[in-house]
PDB file of C-alpha atoms in Angstrom:
ATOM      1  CA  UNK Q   1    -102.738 -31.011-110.093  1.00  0.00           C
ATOM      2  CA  UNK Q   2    -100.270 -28.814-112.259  1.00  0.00           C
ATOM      3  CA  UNK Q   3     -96.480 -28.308-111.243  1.00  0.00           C
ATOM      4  CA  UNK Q   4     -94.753 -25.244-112.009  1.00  0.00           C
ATOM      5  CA  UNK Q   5     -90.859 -24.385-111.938  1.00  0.00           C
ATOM      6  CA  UNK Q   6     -91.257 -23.382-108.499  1.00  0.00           C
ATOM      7  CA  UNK Q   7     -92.238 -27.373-107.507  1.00  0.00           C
ATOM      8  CA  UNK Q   8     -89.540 -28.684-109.517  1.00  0.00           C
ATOM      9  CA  UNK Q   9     -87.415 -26.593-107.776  1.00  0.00           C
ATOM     10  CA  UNK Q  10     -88.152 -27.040-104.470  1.00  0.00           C
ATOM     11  CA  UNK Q  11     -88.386 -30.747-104.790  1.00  0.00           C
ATOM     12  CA  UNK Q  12     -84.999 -30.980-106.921  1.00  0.00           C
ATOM     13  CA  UNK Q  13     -83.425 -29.031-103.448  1.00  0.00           C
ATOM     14  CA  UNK Q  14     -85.090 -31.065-101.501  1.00  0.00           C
ATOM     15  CA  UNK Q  15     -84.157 -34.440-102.788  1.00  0.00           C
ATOM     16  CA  UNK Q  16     -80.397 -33.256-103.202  1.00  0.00           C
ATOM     17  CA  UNK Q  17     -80.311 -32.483 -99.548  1.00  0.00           C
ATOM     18  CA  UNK Q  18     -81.960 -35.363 -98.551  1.00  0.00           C
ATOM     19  CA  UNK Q  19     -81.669 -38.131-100.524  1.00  0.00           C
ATOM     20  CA  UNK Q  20     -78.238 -39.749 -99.621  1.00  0.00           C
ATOM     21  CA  UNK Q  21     -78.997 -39.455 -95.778  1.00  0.00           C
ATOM     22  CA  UNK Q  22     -82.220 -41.312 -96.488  1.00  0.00           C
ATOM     23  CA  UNK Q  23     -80.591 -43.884 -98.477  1.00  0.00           C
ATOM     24  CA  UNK Q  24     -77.877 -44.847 -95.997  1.00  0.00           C
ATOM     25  CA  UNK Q  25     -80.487 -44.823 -93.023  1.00  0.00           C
ATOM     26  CA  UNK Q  26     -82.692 -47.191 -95.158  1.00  0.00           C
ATOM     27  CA  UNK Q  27     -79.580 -49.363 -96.197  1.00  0.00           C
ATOM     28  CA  UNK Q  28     -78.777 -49.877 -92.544  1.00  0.00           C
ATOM     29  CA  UNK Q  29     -82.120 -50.418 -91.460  1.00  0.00           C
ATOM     30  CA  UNK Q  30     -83.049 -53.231 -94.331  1.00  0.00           C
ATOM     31  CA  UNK Q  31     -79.146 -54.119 -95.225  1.00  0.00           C
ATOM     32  CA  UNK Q  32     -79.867 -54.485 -98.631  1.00  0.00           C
ATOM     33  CA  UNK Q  33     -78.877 -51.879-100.908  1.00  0.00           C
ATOM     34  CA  UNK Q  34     -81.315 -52.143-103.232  1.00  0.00           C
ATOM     35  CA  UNK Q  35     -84.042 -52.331-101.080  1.00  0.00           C
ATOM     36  CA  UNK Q  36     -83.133 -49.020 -99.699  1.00  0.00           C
ATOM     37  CA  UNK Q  37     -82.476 -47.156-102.843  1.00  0.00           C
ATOM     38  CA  UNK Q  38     -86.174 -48.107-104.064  1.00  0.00           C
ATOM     39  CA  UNK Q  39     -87.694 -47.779-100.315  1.00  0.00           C
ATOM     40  CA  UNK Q  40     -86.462 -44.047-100.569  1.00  0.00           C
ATOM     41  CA  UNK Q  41     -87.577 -43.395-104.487  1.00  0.00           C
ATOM     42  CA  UNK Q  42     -90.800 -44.677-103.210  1.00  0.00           C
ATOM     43  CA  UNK Q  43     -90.808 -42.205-100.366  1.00  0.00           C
ATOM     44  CA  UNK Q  44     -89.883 -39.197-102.849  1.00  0.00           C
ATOM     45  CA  UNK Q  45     -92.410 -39.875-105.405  1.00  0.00           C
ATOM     46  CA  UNK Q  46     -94.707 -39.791-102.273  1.00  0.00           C
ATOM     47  CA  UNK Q  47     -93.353 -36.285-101.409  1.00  0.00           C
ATOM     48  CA  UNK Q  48     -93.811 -35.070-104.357  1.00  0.00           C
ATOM     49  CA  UNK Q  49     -97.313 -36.395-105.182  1.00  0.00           C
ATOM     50  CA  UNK Q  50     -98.086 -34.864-101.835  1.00  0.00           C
ATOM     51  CA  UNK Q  51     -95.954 -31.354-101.923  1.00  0.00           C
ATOM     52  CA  UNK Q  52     -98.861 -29.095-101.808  1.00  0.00           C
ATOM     53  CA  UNK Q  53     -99.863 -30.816 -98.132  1.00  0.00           C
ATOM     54  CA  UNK Q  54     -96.324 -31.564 -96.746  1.00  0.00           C
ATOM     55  CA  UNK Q  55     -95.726 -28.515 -94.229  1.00  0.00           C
ATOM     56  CA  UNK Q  56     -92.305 -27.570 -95.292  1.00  0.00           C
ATOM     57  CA  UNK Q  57     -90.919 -26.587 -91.674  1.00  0.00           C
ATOM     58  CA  UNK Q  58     -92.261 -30.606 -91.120  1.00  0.00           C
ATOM     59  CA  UNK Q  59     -90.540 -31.797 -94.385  1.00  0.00           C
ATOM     60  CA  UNK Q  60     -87.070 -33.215 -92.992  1.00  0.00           C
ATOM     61  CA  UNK Q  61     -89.059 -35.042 -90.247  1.00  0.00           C
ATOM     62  CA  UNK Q  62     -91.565 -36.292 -92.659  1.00  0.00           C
ATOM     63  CA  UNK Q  63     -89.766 -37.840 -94.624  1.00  0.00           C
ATOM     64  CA  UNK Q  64     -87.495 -39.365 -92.497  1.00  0.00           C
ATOM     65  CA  UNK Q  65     -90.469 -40.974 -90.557  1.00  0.00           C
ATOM     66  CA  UNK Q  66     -91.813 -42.298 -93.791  1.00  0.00           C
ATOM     67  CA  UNK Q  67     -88.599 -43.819 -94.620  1.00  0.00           C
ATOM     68  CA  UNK Q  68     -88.325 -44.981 -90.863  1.00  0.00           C
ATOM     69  CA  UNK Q  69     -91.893 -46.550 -91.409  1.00  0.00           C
ATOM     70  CA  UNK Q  70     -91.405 -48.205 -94.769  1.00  0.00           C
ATOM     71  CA  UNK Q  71     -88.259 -50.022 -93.596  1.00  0.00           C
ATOM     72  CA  UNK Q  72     -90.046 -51.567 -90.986  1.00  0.00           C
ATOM     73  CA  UNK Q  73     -92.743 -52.213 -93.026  1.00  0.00           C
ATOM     74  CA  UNK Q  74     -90.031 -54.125 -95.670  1.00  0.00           C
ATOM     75  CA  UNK Q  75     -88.658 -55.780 -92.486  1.00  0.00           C
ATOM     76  CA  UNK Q  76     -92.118 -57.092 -91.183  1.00  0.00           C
ATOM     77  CA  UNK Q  77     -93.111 -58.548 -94.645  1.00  0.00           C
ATOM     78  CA  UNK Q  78     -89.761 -60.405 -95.058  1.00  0.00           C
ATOM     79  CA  UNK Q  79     -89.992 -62.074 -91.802  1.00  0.00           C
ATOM     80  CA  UNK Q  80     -93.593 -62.926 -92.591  1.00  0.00           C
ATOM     81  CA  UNK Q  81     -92.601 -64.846 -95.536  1.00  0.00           C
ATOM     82  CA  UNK Q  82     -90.202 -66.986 -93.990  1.00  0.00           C
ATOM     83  CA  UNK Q  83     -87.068 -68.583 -94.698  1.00  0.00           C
ATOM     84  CA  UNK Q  84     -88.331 -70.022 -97.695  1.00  0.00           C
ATOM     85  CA  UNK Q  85     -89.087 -66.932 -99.605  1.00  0.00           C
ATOM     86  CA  UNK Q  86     -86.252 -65.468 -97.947  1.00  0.00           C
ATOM     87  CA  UNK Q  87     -84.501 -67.724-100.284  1.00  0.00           C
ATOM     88  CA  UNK Q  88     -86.546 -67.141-103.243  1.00  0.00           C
ATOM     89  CA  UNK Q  89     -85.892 -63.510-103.098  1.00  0.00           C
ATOM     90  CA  UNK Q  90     -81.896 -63.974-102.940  1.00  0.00           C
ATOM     91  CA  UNK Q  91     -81.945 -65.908-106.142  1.00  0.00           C
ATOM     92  CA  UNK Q  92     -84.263 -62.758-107.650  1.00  0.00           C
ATOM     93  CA  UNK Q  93     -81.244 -60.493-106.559  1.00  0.00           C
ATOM     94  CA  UNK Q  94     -78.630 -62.547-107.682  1.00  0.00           C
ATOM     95  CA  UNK Q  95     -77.048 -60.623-110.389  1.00  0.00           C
ATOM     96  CA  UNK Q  96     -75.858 -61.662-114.142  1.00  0.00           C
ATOM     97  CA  UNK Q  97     -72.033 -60.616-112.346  1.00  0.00           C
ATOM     98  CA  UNK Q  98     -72.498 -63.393-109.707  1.00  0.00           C
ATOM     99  CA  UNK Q  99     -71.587 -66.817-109.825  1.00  0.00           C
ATOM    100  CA  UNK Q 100     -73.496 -68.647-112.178  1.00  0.00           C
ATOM    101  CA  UNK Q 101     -72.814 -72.631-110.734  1.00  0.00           C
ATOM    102  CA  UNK Q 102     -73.968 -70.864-107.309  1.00  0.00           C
ATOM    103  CA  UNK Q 103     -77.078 -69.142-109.216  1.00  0.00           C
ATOM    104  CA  UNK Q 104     -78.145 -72.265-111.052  1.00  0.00           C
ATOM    105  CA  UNK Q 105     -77.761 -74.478-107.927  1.00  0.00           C
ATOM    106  CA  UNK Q 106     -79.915 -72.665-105.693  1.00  0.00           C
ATOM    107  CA  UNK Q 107     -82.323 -72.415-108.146  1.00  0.00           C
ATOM    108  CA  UNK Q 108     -82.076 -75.885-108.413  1.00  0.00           C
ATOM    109  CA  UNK Q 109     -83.002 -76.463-104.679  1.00  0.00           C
ATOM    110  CA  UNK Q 110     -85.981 -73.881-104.365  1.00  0.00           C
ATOM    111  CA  UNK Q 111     -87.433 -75.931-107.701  1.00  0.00           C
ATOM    112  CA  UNK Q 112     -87.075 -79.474-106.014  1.00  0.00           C
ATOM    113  CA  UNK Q 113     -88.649 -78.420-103.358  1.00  0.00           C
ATOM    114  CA  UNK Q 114     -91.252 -76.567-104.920  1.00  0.00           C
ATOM    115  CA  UNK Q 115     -92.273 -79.636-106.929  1.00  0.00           C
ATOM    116  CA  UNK Q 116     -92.851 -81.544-103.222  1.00  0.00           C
ATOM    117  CA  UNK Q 117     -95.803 -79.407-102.579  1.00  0.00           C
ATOM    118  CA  UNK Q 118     -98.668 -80.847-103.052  1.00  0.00           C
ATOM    119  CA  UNK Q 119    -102.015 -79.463-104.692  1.00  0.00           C
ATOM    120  CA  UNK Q 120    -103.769 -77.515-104.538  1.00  0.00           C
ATOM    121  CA  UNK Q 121    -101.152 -75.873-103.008  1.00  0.00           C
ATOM    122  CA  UNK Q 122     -98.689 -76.131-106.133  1.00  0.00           C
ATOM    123  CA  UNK Q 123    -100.734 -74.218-108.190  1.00  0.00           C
ATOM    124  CA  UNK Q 124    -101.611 -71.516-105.849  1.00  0.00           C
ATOM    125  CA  UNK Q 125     -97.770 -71.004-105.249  1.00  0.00           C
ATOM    126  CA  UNK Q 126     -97.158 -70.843-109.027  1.00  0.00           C
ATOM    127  CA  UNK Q 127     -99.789 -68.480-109.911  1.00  0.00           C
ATOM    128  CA  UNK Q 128     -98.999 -66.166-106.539  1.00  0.00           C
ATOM    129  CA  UNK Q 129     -95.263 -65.721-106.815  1.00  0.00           C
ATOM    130  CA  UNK Q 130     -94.115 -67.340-110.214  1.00  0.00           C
ATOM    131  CA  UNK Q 131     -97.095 -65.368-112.494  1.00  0.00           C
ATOM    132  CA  UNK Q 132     -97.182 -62.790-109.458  1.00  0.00           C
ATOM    133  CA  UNK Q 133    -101.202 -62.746-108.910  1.00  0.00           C
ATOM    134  CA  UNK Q 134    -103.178 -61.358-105.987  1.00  0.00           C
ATOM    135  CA  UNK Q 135    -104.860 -63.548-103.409  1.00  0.00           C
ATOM    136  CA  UNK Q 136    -107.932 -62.126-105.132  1.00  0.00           C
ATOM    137  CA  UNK Q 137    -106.700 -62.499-109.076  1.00  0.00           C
ATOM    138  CA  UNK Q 138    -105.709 -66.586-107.543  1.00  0.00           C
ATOM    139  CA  UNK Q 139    -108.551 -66.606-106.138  1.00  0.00           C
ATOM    140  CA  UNK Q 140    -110.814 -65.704-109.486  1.00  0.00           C
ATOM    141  CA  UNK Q 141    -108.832 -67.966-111.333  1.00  0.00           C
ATOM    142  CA  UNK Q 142    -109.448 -70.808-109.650  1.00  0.00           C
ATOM    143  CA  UNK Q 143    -113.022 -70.408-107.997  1.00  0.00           C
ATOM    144  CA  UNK Q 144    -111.877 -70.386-104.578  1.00  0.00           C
ATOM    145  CA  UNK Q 145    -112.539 -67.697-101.811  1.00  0.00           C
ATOM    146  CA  UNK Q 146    -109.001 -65.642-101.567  1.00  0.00           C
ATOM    147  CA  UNK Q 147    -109.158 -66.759 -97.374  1.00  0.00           C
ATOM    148  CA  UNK Q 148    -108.814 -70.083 -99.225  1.00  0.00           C
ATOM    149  CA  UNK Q 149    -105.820 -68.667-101.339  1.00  0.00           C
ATOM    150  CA  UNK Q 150    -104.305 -67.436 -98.073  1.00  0.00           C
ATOM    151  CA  UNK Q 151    -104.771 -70.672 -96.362  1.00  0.00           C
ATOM    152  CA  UNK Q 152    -103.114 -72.860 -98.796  1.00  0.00           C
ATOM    153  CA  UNK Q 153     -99.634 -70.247 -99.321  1.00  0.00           C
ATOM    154  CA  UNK Q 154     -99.218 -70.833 -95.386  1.00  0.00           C
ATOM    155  CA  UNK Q 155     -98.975 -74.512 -95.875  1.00  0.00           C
ATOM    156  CA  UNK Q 156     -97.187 -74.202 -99.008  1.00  0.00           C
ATOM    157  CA  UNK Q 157     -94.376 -71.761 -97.141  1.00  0.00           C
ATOM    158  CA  UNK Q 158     -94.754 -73.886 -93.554  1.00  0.00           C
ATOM    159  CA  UNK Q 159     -93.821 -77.067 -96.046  1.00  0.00           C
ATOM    160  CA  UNK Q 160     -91.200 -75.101 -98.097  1.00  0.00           C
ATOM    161  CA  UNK Q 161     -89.695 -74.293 -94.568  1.00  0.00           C
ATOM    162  CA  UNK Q 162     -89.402 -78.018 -93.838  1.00  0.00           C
ATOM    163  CA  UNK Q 163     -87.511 -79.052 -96.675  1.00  0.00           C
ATOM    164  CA  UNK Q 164     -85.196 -76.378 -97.654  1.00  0.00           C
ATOM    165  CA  UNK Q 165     -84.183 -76.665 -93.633  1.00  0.00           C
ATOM    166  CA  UNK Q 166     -83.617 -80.456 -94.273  1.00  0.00           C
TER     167      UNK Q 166
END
C-alpha cells in the first residue's frame, strides 16, 4: 500500500487532535503511564495501517473504542497473571532514577522464590518470561505439548503466589 502527502497529513491532524485525550483516558483506565502511552501508539499505528478502511465520520469513535478495548484487554491479562507477575512487572518498570536498595531487594525476593519452584516447572518459567519464549517456542524446546507448557506456568504462578504472600 503506498502513502502519499495527503495520508501523512490527515493522520498527522488526526493524531494531534487525538492523541492526548487518548492517552489520559488510557492512563486512567490502566493507571500506569506507560502502559497508556504505548496502548495508544499501538492503537495509532493500527489507524494508520488501516486508514484506507477507517470511515472518517467513524474515526473519533473508532479509535476511542479501540483504546477502550485494549485497556481492558491490558487489564484482563494483568489480573490473569497474578500477584506474582504483578510483582515481576514492577521491578521491569522500576527505573535507573528509583531507589536502588528498594530495586535490588525486590529483586532479591522474586529470585528466592523463583528458585523454590520445582521442575519442570523452573525451567518452563525461565525460558517463558526470563528468555521470553512462546508456549509453543517452550514447548519445541523441550519436547513437550505447549497444553503441557501452559499447565506447568499455572503451578509455577499458583506456587509463586504462595510464597511471595508468605
Amino acid at each position: 500500500m503506498t502513502f502519499n502527502d495527503k495520508d501523512i497529513e490527515q493522520f498527522r491532524l488526526t493524531f494531534t487532535r487525538h492523541y492526548p485525550r487518548l492517552v489520559r483516558m488510557a492512563v486512567q483506565m490502566t493507571g500506569d503511564k506507560d502502559e497508556g502511552r504505548d496502548i495508544v501508539a499501538d492503537v495509532m499505528e493500527q489507524a494508520w495501517r488501516k486508514r484506507a478502511s477507517i470511515d472518517t465520520e467513524r474515526q473519533e469513535a473508532w479509535l476511542y473504542a479501540c483504546v477502550r478495548n485494549a485497556c481492558i484487554n491490558n487489564i484482563r491479562r494483568r489480573k490473569s497473571k497474578g500477584e506474582a507477575v504483578a510483582r515481576l512487572e514492577t521491578l521491569a518498570r522500576i527505573s535507573a532514577h528509583g531507589d536502588g536498595a528498594d530495586h535490588e531487594r525486590l529483586l532479591q525476593e522474586v529470585e528466592a522464590a523463583a528458585e523454590e519452584i520445582t521442575e519442570p516447572e523452573k525451567t518452563i518459567v525461565r525460558l517463558h518470561y526470563y528468555e521470553h519464549l512462546t508456549y509453543k517456542e517452550t514447548a519445541e524446546r523441550l519436547g513437550i505439548s505447549p497444553e503441557t507448557v501452559k499447565k506447568h506456568i499455572r503451578l509455577a504462578l499458583k506456587t509463586l503466589r504462595t510464597i511471595i504472600k508468605r
